Amino acid sequence: MKYINWIRSFLLYLSAVLCSMTSYAQDSLRSSNLPLVLISSPIIPIPDEPKINAHIAIIDHHTKRNFVKDTPTFESDMLIETRGSSSQSFFPQKSFSLKFIDSTGENYNASVMDMPEEHDWILYAPYNDKTCQRNVLSYLVSNEIGMYASKTKYCELYINGDYQGIYVWMEKIKRDKNRVDIAKLDSSDLSSEDLTGGYIFKIDKTTSAGGEGCLSNYPTSTGPHLVYQYEYPQFEDLQDEQKNYLCSYIDSFEKSLVSPLYRDTAKGYRRFVDVNSFFNYFILNEISRNVDGYRLSTFLYKDRNAKIHIGPPWDYNLAWWNADYCQGSWDNGWSYQFNSYCPTDPFPVPFWWDRFLSDTGFTNALKCRYSELRRNVLQEKQLFYWIDSIAHITDEARARHFAKYPILGKYVWPNPSPLPQTFEQEIAALKVFIVLRLRWLDDNMPGTCRISNSIEGSKDEYQLFIHPQPVKDICFLNTPEGHLDEIRVYSIDGKDQSVGYEKDPTQESVFKLHVEKLNPGMYVLVGFIDGRSFTAKLLKLE
C-alpha cells in the first residue's frame, strides 16, 4: 500500500513539474502582489465527489511580489473536489474544497496563508459577487463583533497553468482549537457529561451524500419539517447514543419554544441556547439583508456541558444587495420573515425566530446589543473603511480577474438591477445599500433599550429634510445641527454624482444644493455627521 502511495505521489509531483515547465514557462513574467496558488490536477474539470488526488504549490512571499516561476513556499499532495450548489451549475469559476495529505495518504496539517495549521481548506470563487468581498466583509464584521468566522486571504489561482482569477483562501468550518473550539467527541463518549459535547450541526440544503440528522417535530410556517444535519462528528462516526442525545436536546429546545412558558428565563428556551450568540447572528444577517440567512448554511454547535450557540456564519455571497429574488435587494423589511414573502421556497426559516422576537425580553436585549454595535463596529464610517481597505487588496488583480471574466455591467444570477457598470460603481452601490439598510434598522429594530447613550435616543436628532420635492434645479437641505461633514449624492445603481453645495448664508442650518446637472430620477442623498451617515431621498424632475 505504501508503495502504491509513493508511486501516486511521484506521478503527481511529475505532473506538477511538467505543468510548470510548459504552461507557466510560456510567460515567466506572470506575477502578483497576492499569493499565487498553483494546482496540478490529472483530471479536468475537477469533479464534485469524490475528491481526487492532485498537487498544490503556493507562492507567498508576503511583502514581495510573487512570480509563477518562483520556487514554491509551500507544496503538498492533496485531495480536491468542487464545492457549492448553484455555482457548480451556472458559473465558469468554480469553488473548491481541498485536503492536504502526506505521501502515505494521511491528513497533513500545515500553516499556510498566515493561518493556523490544518489540513482542510476552501478556495472560494467570488464569481457572482463583483465586489469580490461580500464573504470577506461578512466574516470580518463577525469576528469584530465577537463571533468567530473563518479567516480569509485573497490569492490568484492557476490550474494546470490556466489562470482562474481572484480567489479567497478560507478556513473550513470544523472542530479545531483555532476554529470552532469545542470538545473532541470520541466514539467512547457515550454517557454522563462526556456525551454532552461537542457537536456541530447545520440547517442547509440536503444532498445525495448528506442530509442525515435530527428531524424536527415541529413544522415551519410554510409546512416543511427541518432536518438538523450532522456536521461533527460526521454521520458515519456518530454512535447511536450520541445521535439520540443531540436530537433529544434539539427537541427539548424546540419544545421549550412552543411552551406557554417559553419567555420564562428559568423554564423557557434560555435553558438551551446562548442568546448572546443569537443576537450577533441576527444582527449580521439583518444588516446584510441575507436572503439565505437563517435557512441555509446555518451552523450551530454545542460544547460539552454547554448550551447551543449559533454560528459560525457562512456563505454571504448573496447578501449586501446581491440577490434579485425574495426581497433580497430591498433595503427595508426583515430577512428573518423570508417565509412570508417566499412561502413556496423548499428551504424555510425555522419557526424559532418568530418566537424569539415575540419575547420582549429577547427584543429588549437585542436592541441594546444593536445600539452598542452601532456606536462602534457598525458605524457607517467603520464599515466604509473596511470596504475600501478590502477593495484595495485586489486593486491589481482585478484587471486580470475581469479580463478572464468580463462580467462588469452584465447580469450574472442573481445580481439586482440597476446593474453597476464598473467596479467602483459596485462598491458605491454596496455603500448606498448599507446606508439605507442601517437607517431602516435604526428606525425599526424591535425592543426598548434603556441604556441612556444608545442610538435610539438620538436617531431623530439629525433628520435631513430636502425641499422642495420634486426638485428641478436647486433645492435646500435642512439639518437641525446646522453642520455636515460631507454630502454625497448617489443614483440608485450606486453611481456617485457630482453635486455642488454650500451653506445658505440667509438661513440657519440650511445647505443649498445645485442639482441641475442630474438626470431625472430618484437619488439618495447621504449626509455624514460625526462619523455617522444620514439619508434623504431626492426626486429630480426634467
XYZ file of N, CA and C in Angstrom, residues 211-399:
567
model
N -27.325 15.046 4.515
C -28.702 15.275 4.918
C -29.123 14.458 6.111
N -28.230 13.565 6.615
C -28.581 12.791 7.787
C -28.573 13.716 9.004
N -29.568 13.531 9.856
C -29.606 14.384 11.030
C -30.866 14.190 11.831
N -31.204 15.223 12.607
C -32.342 15.189 13.517
C -33.535 15.853 12.847
N -34.611 15.126 12.680
C -35.826 15.671 12.082
C -36.629 16.399 13.154
N -36.934 17.669 12.874
C -37.719 18.464 13.818
C -39.129 17.902 13.940
N -39.674 17.965 15.128
C -41.053 17.534 15.360
C -42.063 18.650 15.111
N -41.561 19.820 14.729
C -42.437 20.977 14.576
C -42.307 21.551 13.164
N -43.422 21.771 12.496
C -43.357 22.316 11.133
C -42.971 23.786 11.149
N -42.393 24.250 10.029
C -42.176 25.677 9.850
C -43.498 26.327 9.447
N -43.499 27.641 9.330
C -44.733 28.351 8.983
C -45.220 28.012 7.586
N -44.316 27.488 6.727
C -44.720 27.104 5.379
C -44.883 25.602 5.216
N -44.699 24.849 6.300
C -45.017 23.429 6.238
C -43.893 22.462 6.506
N -42.752 22.542 5.771
C -41.730 21.500 5.914
C -41.141 21.430 7.324
N -40.797 20.202 7.727
C -40.077 19.996 8.976
C -38.576 20.053 8.677
N -37.836 20.804 9.464
C -36.400 20.940 9.237
C -35.659 19.662 9.616
N -34.519 19.457 8.937
C -33.570 18.425 9.328
C -32.312 19.134 9.812
N -31.942 18.914 11.067
C -30.702 19.460 11.617
C -29.587 18.468 11.283
N -28.794 18.820 10.295
C -27.847 17.864 9.734
C -26.580 17.765 10.584
N -26.094 16.532 10.760
C -24.850 16.309 11.489
C -23.672 16.850 10.686
N -22.813 17.611 11.353
C -21.595 18.118 10.726
C -20.355 17.555 11.409
N -20.337 17.605 12.745
C -19.242 16.993 13.508
C -19.830 16.371 14.774
N -19.485 15.134 15.057
C -18.835 14.181 14.163
C -19.719 13.867 12.956
N -19.091 13.368 11.903
C -19.853 13.005 10.718
C -20.763 11.815 11.025
N -21.774 11.672 10.182
C -22.818 10.675 10.420
C -22.231 9.289 10.674
N -21.259 8.881 9.861
C -20.727 7.528 9.993
C -19.883 7.351 11.257
N -19.470 8.475 11.879
C -18.649 8.391 13.092
C -19.472 8.526 14.367
N -20.711 8.977 14.244
C -21.559 9.160 15.420
C -22.102 7.820 15.918
N -22.085 7.647 17.213
C -22.694 6.472 17.820
C -24.181 6.747 18.066
N -24.960 5.694 18.170
C -26.405 5.861 18.364
C -26.710 6.687 19.612
N -25.973 6.472 20.672
C -26.197 7.236 21.901
C -25.970 8.729 21.675
N -24.977 9.057 20.838
C -24.671 10.456 20.567
C -25.738 11.099 19.683
N -26.196 10.364 18.679
C -27.293 10.866 17.845
C -28.532 11.105 18.687
N -28.845 10.164 19.524
C -30.047 10.278 20.360
C -29.941 11.463 21.319
N -28.748 11.657 21.887
C -28.578 12.778 22.819
C -28.778 14.110 22.103
N -28.097 14.300 20.961
C -28.192 15.578 20.250
C -29.621 15.844 19.801
N -30.258 14.843 19.210
C -31.634 15.037 18.726
C -32.586 15.321 19.875
N -32.382 14.668 21.017
C -33.230 14.912 22.173
C -33.034 16.327 22.698
N -31.786 16.813 22.687
C -31.508 18.165 23.172
C -32.158 19.203 22.261
N -32.042 19.005 20.929
C -32.669 19.928 19.979
C -34.186 19.908 20.152
N -34.744 18.720 20.348
C -36.190 18.615 20.528
C -36.630 19.326 21.810
N -35.851 19.214 22.866
C -36.190 19.901 24.115
C -36.154 21.419 23.926
N -35.183 21.888 23.169
C -35.117 23.314 22.842
C -36.370 23.757 22.089
N -36.740 23.032 21.050
C -37.914 23.411 20.270
C -39.190 23.292 21.098
N -39.260 22.258 21.935
C -40.450 22.082 22.788
C -40.581 23.264 23.747
N -39.443 23.768 24.231
C -39.495 24.916 25.144
C -40.005 26.164 24.437
N -39.767 26.263 23.122
C -40.215 27.432 22.368
C -41.720 27.439 22.142
N -42.324 26.276 22.003
C -43.775 26.229 21.785
C -44.534 26.184 23.109
N -43.813 26.070 24.201
C -44.450 26.040 25.520
C -45.004 27.417 25.873
N -46.116 27.472 26.634
C -46.621 28.765 27.121
C -45.605 29.489 28.005
N -44.637 28.752 28.547
C -43.630 29.346 29.425
C -42.344 29.693 28.686
N -42.404 29.810 27.349
C -41.159 29.979 26.581
C -40.418 31.259 26.943
N -41.128 32.293 27.443
C -40.469 33.550 27.808
C -39.785 33.465 29.171
N -40.141 32.483 29.960
C -39.611 32.360 31.314
C -38.105 32.125 31.269
N -37.342 32.970 31.971
C -35.880 32.881 31.893
C -35.340 31.602 32.497
N -36.100 30.975 33.402
C -35.633 29.744 34.038
C -36.199 28.494 33.385
N -37.427 28.567 32.847
C -38.085 27.380 32.319
C -38.219 27.387 30.797
N -37.914 28.504 30.163
C -38.102 28.618 28.725
C -36.870 28.251 27.925
N -36.798 28.796 26.712
C -35.753 28.405 25.749
C -34.351 28.789 26.188
N -34.214 29.750 27.108
C -32.876 30.183 27.540
C -32.106 29.074 28.242
N -32.803 28.048 28.691
C -32.101 26.895 29.286
C -31.241 26.171 28.268
N -31.572 26.342 26.965
C -30.959 25.508 25.935
C -30.046 26.265 24.964
N -30.172 27.582 24.903
C -29.391 28.324 23.909
C -28.664 29.497 24.553
N -27.514 29.829 23.980
C -26.776 31.023 24.365
C -27.355 32.196 23.569
N -28.198 33.000 24.212
C -28.931 34.034 23.476
C -28.009 35.093 22.894
N -26.864 35.351 23.524
C -25.960 36.373 23.003
C -25.469 36.025 21.604
N -25.211 34.742 21.366
C -24.781 34.344 20.025
C -25.903 34.549 19.016
N -27.152 34.377 19.458
C -28.285 34.590 18.558
C -28.491 36.069 18.268
N -28.187 36.950 19.220
C -28.243 38.394 18.941
C -27.259 38.750 17.831
N -26.016 38.309 17.984
C -24.986 38.639 16.994
C -25.338 38.091 15.615
N -25.819 36.859 15.595
C -26.150 36.227 14.321
C -27.311 36.956 13.647
N -28.324 37.325 14.418
C -29.468 38.059 13.877
C -29.016 39.391 13.287
N -28.197 40.118 14.013
C -27.756 41.436 13.549
C -26.941 41.316 12.269
N -26.034 40.341 12.200
C -25.229 40.177 10.990
C -26.100 39.860 9.784
N -27.089 38.988 9.945
C -27.952 38.630 8.830
C -28.872 39.772 8.424
N -29.277 40.595 9.388
C -30.192 41.682 9.051
C -29.478 42.894 8.461
N -28.302 43.260 8.958
C -27.610 44.405 8.358
C -27.229 44.093 6.914
N -26.979 42.823 6.610
C -26.584 42.433 5.256
C -27.779 42.012 4.403
N -28.982 41.969 5.006
C -30.221 41.548 4.325
C -29.977 40.238 3.577
N -29.460 39.255 4.305
C -29.009 37.999 3.707
C -30.198 37.131 3.295
N -30.383 36.952 2.007
C -31.528 36.184 1.507
C -31.426 34.707 1.885
N -30.219 34.223 2.146
C -30.019 32.838 2.588
C -29.977 32.716 4.106
N -30.058 33.829 4.801
C -29.880 33.821 6.245
C -30.891 32.955 6.975
N -30.444 32.337 8.052
C -31.269 31.542 8.959
C -31.677 30.185 8.399
N -31.749 30.022 7.080
C -32.376 28.845 6.484
C -31.399 27.995 5.668
N -30.274 28.558 5.275
C -29.241 27.830 4.526
C -27.874 28.161 5.118
N -26.956 27.210 5.022
C -25.583 27.422 5.521
C -25.585 27.986 6.935
N -26.526 27.519 7.745
C -26.655 27.998 9.120
C -26.090 26.942 10.067
N -24.946 27.253 10.658
C -24.261 26.309 11.536
C -24.590 26.604 12.998
N -24.639 25.550 13.788
C -24.822 25.656 15.228
C -23.855 24.667 15.896
N -23.505 24.934 17.137
C -22.629 23.987 17.825
C -22.971 23.953 19.309
N -22.610 22.846 19.925
C -22.838 22.643 21.352
C -21.596 22.030 21.972
N -20.985 22.744 22.881
C -19.803 22.232 23.576
C -20.236 21.343 24.739
N -19.293 20.693 25.339
C -19.574 19.814 26.474
C -20.099 20.635 27.656
N -21.205 20.172 28.237
C -21.837 20.867 29.360
C -22.167 22.321 29.026
N -22.591 22.562 27.811
C -22.871 23.929 27.373
C -24.164 23.971 26.572
N -24.622 25.196 26.309
C -25.839 25.413 25.539
C -25.514 25.494 24.050
N -26.566 25.550 23.238
C -26.400 25.694 21.790
C -25.970 27.123 21.468
N -24.930 27.250 20.685
C -24.518 28.523 20.090
C -24.837 28.469 18.597
N -25.196 29.603 18.022
C -25.391 29.665 16.582
C -24.151 30.285 15.945
N -23.741 29.732 14.807
C -22.534 30.153 14.115
C -21.634 28.944 13.911
N -20.500 29.160 13.240
C -20.042 30.398 12.635
C -20.870 30.769 11.394
N -20.914 32.058 11.052
C -21.615 32.461 9.829
C -20.899 31.916 8.601
N -21.686 31.654 7.562
C -21.120 31.034 6.359
C -21.949 31.428 5.140
N -21.276 31.747 4.058
C -21.911 31.900 2.742
C -22.791 33.145 2.665
N -22.132 34.289 2.524
C -22.829 35.573 2.427
C -22.645 36.223 1.057
N -22.410 35.410 0.038
C -22.170 35.980 -1.287
C -23.418 36.605 -1.890
N -24.614 36.222 -1.407
C -25.849 36.805 -1.915
C -26.413 37.865 -0.977
N -25.681 38.215 0.058
C -26.103 39.256 0.982
C -25.607 40.622 0.490
N -25.901 41.653 1.266
C -25.421 43.008 0.966
C -25.822 43.473 -0.448
N -27.104 43.315 -0.790
C -27.630 43.783 -2.079
C -27.001 42.991 -3.244
N -27.213 41.678 -3.215
C -26.715 40.877 -4.335
C -27.668 39.743 -4.682
N -28.972 39.934 -4.478
C -29.965 38.919 -4.852
C -31.226 39.620 -5.345
N -31.681 39.226 -6.523
C -32.829 39.895 -7.132
C -34.137 39.134 -6.894
N -34.196 38.246 -5.913
C -35.402 37.474 -5.653
C -35.717 37.504 -4.161
N -36.969 37.241 -3.853
C -37.430 37.135 -2.460
C -36.975 38.324 -1.603
N -37.065 39.525 -2.173
C -36.745 40.777 -1.485
C -35.286 40.872 -1.052
N -34.424 40.081 -1.663
C -33.013 40.109 -1.274
C -32.312 41.414 -1.560
N -32.867 42.256 -2.449
C -32.235 43.538 -2.765
C -32.894 44.702 -2.036
N -33.883 44.430 -1.221
C -34.583 45.514 -0.521
C -33.728 46.033 0.633
N -33.748 47.346 0.820
C -33.047 47.906 1.973
C -33.959 47.985 3.192
N -35.261 47.654 3.019
C -36.171 47.607 4.154
C -36.687 46.182 4.330
N -37.482 45.971 5.371
C -38.017 44.634 5.628
C -37.025 43.748 6.357
N -37.504 42.551 6.732
C -36.717 41.639 7.575
C -36.350 40.369 6.813
N -35.092 39.983 6.913
C -34.657 38.715 6.321
C -35.277 37.525 7.046
N -35.470 37.650 8.357
C -35.991 36.506 9.111
C -37.443 36.202 8.756
N -38.145 37.126 8.080
C -39.524 36.906 7.651
C -39.603 36.361 6.222
N -38.537 35.738 5.774
C -38.445 35.185 4.422
C -39.666 34.331 4.066
N -40.153 33.517 4.994
C -41.261 32.603 4.696
C -42.527 33.338 4.260
N -42.719 34.567 4.738
C -43.951 35.287 4.436
C -43.981 35.813 3.006
N -42.830 36.085 2.416
C -42.834 36.586 1.040
C -42.253 35.599 0.040
N -41.778 34.457 0.489
C -41.417 33.367 -0.419
C -41.934 32.049 0.167
N -43.254 31.903 0.288
C -43.817 30.753 1.015
C -43.630 29.414 0.319
N -43.309 29.415 -0.973
C -43.154 28.145 -1.683
C -41.709 27.663 -1.725
N -40.789 28.450 -1.186
C -39.383 28.032 -1.202
C -39.238 26.773 -0.342
N -38.508 25.767 -0.840
C -38.404 24.497 -0.092
C -37.489 24.561 1.123
N -36.810 25.703 1.327
C -35.872 25.814 2.446
C -36.269 27.005 3.315
N -37.225 26.800 4.232
C -37.771 27.904 5.025
C -36.913 28.256 6.240
N -37.212 29.404 6.813
C -36.588 29.844 8.057
C -37.224 29.079 9.225
N -36.444 28.610 10.198
C -37.008 27.904 11.357
C -38.034 28.755 12.102
N -38.997 28.099 12.710
C -40.072 28.816 13.397
C -39.578 29.567 14.614
N -38.386 29.201 15.119
C -37.984 29.773 16.396
C -37.645 31.251 16.352
N -37.343 31.821 15.177
C -37.048 33.259 15.141
C -38.296 34.087 15.433
N -39.443 33.653 14.923
C -40.689 34.356 15.249
C -40.961 34.298 16.751
N -40.678 33.179 17.367
C -40.898 33.047 18.808
C -39.914 33.925 19.593
N -38.650 33.911 19.207
C -37.677 34.792 19.863
C -38.172 36.241 19.863
N -38.602 36.694 18.681
C -38.917 38.110 18.518
C -40.295 38.472 19.044
N -41.043 37.502 19.542
C -42.285 37.801 20.242
C -42.058 37.898 21.752
N -40.806 37.717 22.158
C -40.422 37.788 23.561
C -39.781 39.154 23.816
N -40.437 40.002 24.617
C -39.899 41.345 24.858
C -38.551 41.302 25.560
N -38.316 40.264 26.360
C -37.006 40.133 26.976
C -35.912 39.949 25.942
N -36.204 39.157 24.918
C -35.252 38.947 23.833
C -35.056 40.236 23.038
N -36.152 40.873 22.636
C -36.036 42.059 21.771
C -35.392 43.228 22.500
N -35.662 43.386 23.786
C -35.027 44.487 24.516
C -33.517 44.307 24.585
N -33.085 43.082 24.868
C -31.646 42.812 24.908
C -31.033 42.917 23.517
N -31.784 42.464 22.500
C -31.321 42.597 21.118
C -31.133 44.064 20.754
N -32.092 44.901 21.141
C -31.998 46.326 20.828
C -30.758 46.947 21.474
N -30.474 46.568 22.701
C -29.284 47.089 23.374
C -28.005 46.642 22.666
N -27.984 45.384 22.246
C -26.795 44.887 21.544
C -26.614 45.617 20.212
N -27.686 45.790 19.477
C -27.607 46.520 18.207
C -27.151 47.957 18.443
N -27.716 48.616 19.458
C -27.360 50.002 19.753
C -25.880 50.114 20.117
N -25.402 49.148 20.894
C -23.990 49.134 21.271
C -23.094 49.022 20.037
N -23.428 48.108 19.131
C -22.600 47.902 17.936
C -22.676 49.086 16.986
N -23.817 49.766 16.935
C -23.942 50.927 16.047
C -23.083 52.090 16.509
N -22.680 52.101 17.761
C -21.823 53.174 18.241
C -20.358 52.946 17.896
N -20.012 51.734 17.441
C -18.598 51.486 17.134
C -18.447 50.640 15.873
N -18.551 49.316 16.010
C -18.249 48.415 14.896
C -19.145 48.667 13.689
N -20.411 48.984 13.926
C -21.357 49.118 12.821
C -21.635 50.572 12.434
N -20.745 51.474 12.776
C -20.841 52.820 12.224
C -20.556 52.762 10.720
N -21.259 53.570 9.950
C -21.024 53.600 8.512
C -19.569 53.905 8.193
N -18.989 54.831 8.938
C -17.597 55.205 8.695
C -16.673 54.006 8.836
N -16.913 53.175 9.848
C -16.085 51.988 10.060
C -16.295 50.961 8.956
N -17.564 50.710 8.596
C -17.855 49.753 7.530
C -17.255 50.203 6.210
N -17.345 51.494 5.903
C -16.788 52.010 4.654
C -15.268 51.888 4.644
N -14.646 52.091 5.787
C -13.190 51.927 5.880
C -12.795 50.490 5.550
N -13.533 49.523 6.113
C -13.223 48.120 5.822
C -13.466 47.807 4.348
N -14.567 48.294 3.791
C -14.868 48.029 2.381
C -13.751 48.565 1.492
N -13.326 49.795 1.733
C -12.264 50.391 0.917
C -10.939 49.662 1.110
N -10.657 49.258 2.343
C -9.405 48.547 2.615
C -9.389 47.188 1.925
N -10.515 46.472 1.970
C -10.594 45.170 1.295
C -10.469 45.339 -0.207
N -11.157 46.356 -0.759
C -11.086 46.598 -2.206
C -9.666 46.908 -2.646
N -8.928 47.614 -1.798
C -7.554 47.991 -2.159
C -6.661 46.760 -2.330
N -6.936 45.705 -1.580
C -6.112 44.498 -1.669
C -6.135 43.918 -3.077
N -7.274 44.007 -3.762
C -7.413 43.402 -5.090
C -7.233 44.405 -6.225
N -6.718 45.599 -5.930
C -6.578 46.649 -6.955
C -5.903 46.127 -8.222
N -4.778 45.453 -8.039
C -4.001 44.989 -9.201
C -4.639 43.766 -9.844
N -5.040 42.815 -9.029
C -5.521 41.532 -9.555
C -6.856 41.658 -10.282
N -7.631 42.683 -9.976
C -8.963 42.795 -10.595
C -8.895 42.937 -12.108
N -7.869 43.589 -12.615
C -7.751 43.731 -14.070
C -7.654 42.358 -14.719
